[in-house]
């Protein structure tokens, strides 16, 4: 079974709709991240959380919000989706390890906003 | 000057060739240097990890860091079709810090 899962895997929605993307992990990691990936722009950090009570904005947080419901769950919301939020969204987790700073990614959610 | 620069490719090479992938960076505070591999329709996964300068080898893969030139490289020996993927360089200042990713280079190994 996958350690980091994302639901849904694909979603098509219309402008103005509220959308929630969910991420769950069984790795026991404290740290969770949301990225979006766009052709030509690479991976950009939206929000991150170092523990259940900690939420931080990333590089491109405008238009997004997050909720850390538990250590294992981190959801991303688009309150009113717009077409330029069409992208591939990844959740990732990490934990402090000696000498490393590795992030483990989920399989991604492909979101299309019409 | 962009913080990280990486040629997007695509780069097509014949099977068995040596592949060289590169990134330049501008932030001299980066101390952790990584390469992630991303197959089509999958999330990125860590391939190589180097702290500070020098070379690191793992099987057919060698990661090289030149901090004086702010330049990192990933070499793939005896390339295989299964190496076809997008390779992202990645950087962070310390273990607690966010990771900054390059835009990725698409690599095609031709059978």
Short mmCIF file of N, CA and C in Angstrom, two decimals, chain A residues 13 30 50 61 68 85 89 97 105 114:
data_model
loop_
_atom_site.label_atom_id
_atom_site.label_comp_id
_atom_site.label_asym_id
_atom_site.label_seq_id
_atom_site.Cartn_x
_atom_site.Cartn_y
_atom_site.Cartn_z
N UNK A 13 -13.47 20.65 -12.61
CA UNK A 13 -14.46 21.48 -11.95
C UNK A 13 -14.63 22.78 -12.72
N UNK A 30 5.84 13.93 10.83
CA UNK A 30 5.19 15.13 11.36
C UNK A 30 4.98 16.20 10.29
N UNK A 50 4.54 21.71 9.98
CA UNK A 50 5.56 20.93 10.66
C UNK A 50 4.98 20.07 11.78
N UNK A 61 0.64 30.90 -1.86
CA UNK A 61 -0.50 30.49 -1.05
C UNK A 61 -1.81 31.22 -1.40
N UNK A 68 -4.90 20.93 8.79
CA UNK A 68 -4.17 19.75 9.26
C UNK A 68 -5.05 19.10 10.32
N UNK A 85 -5.59 27.88 -11.73
CA UNK A 85 -5.26 26.90 -10.71
C UNK A 85 -5.27 25.48 -11.29
N UNK A 89 -1.21 18.66 -8.54
CA UNK A 89 -0.98 18.97 -7.12
C UNK A 89 -0.38 17.76 -6.41
N UNK A 97 15.77 13.43 9.74
CA UNK A 97 16.68 12.28 9.80
C UNK A 97 18.09 12.81 9.85
N UNK A 105 6.70 11.90 -1.74
CA UNK A 105 5.57 12.48 -2.46
C UNK A 105 4.45 11.46 -2.69
N UNK A 114 -12.35 24.65 -15.36
CA UNK A 114 -12.88 25.15 -16.64
C UNK A 114 -13.46 26.54 -16.51
#
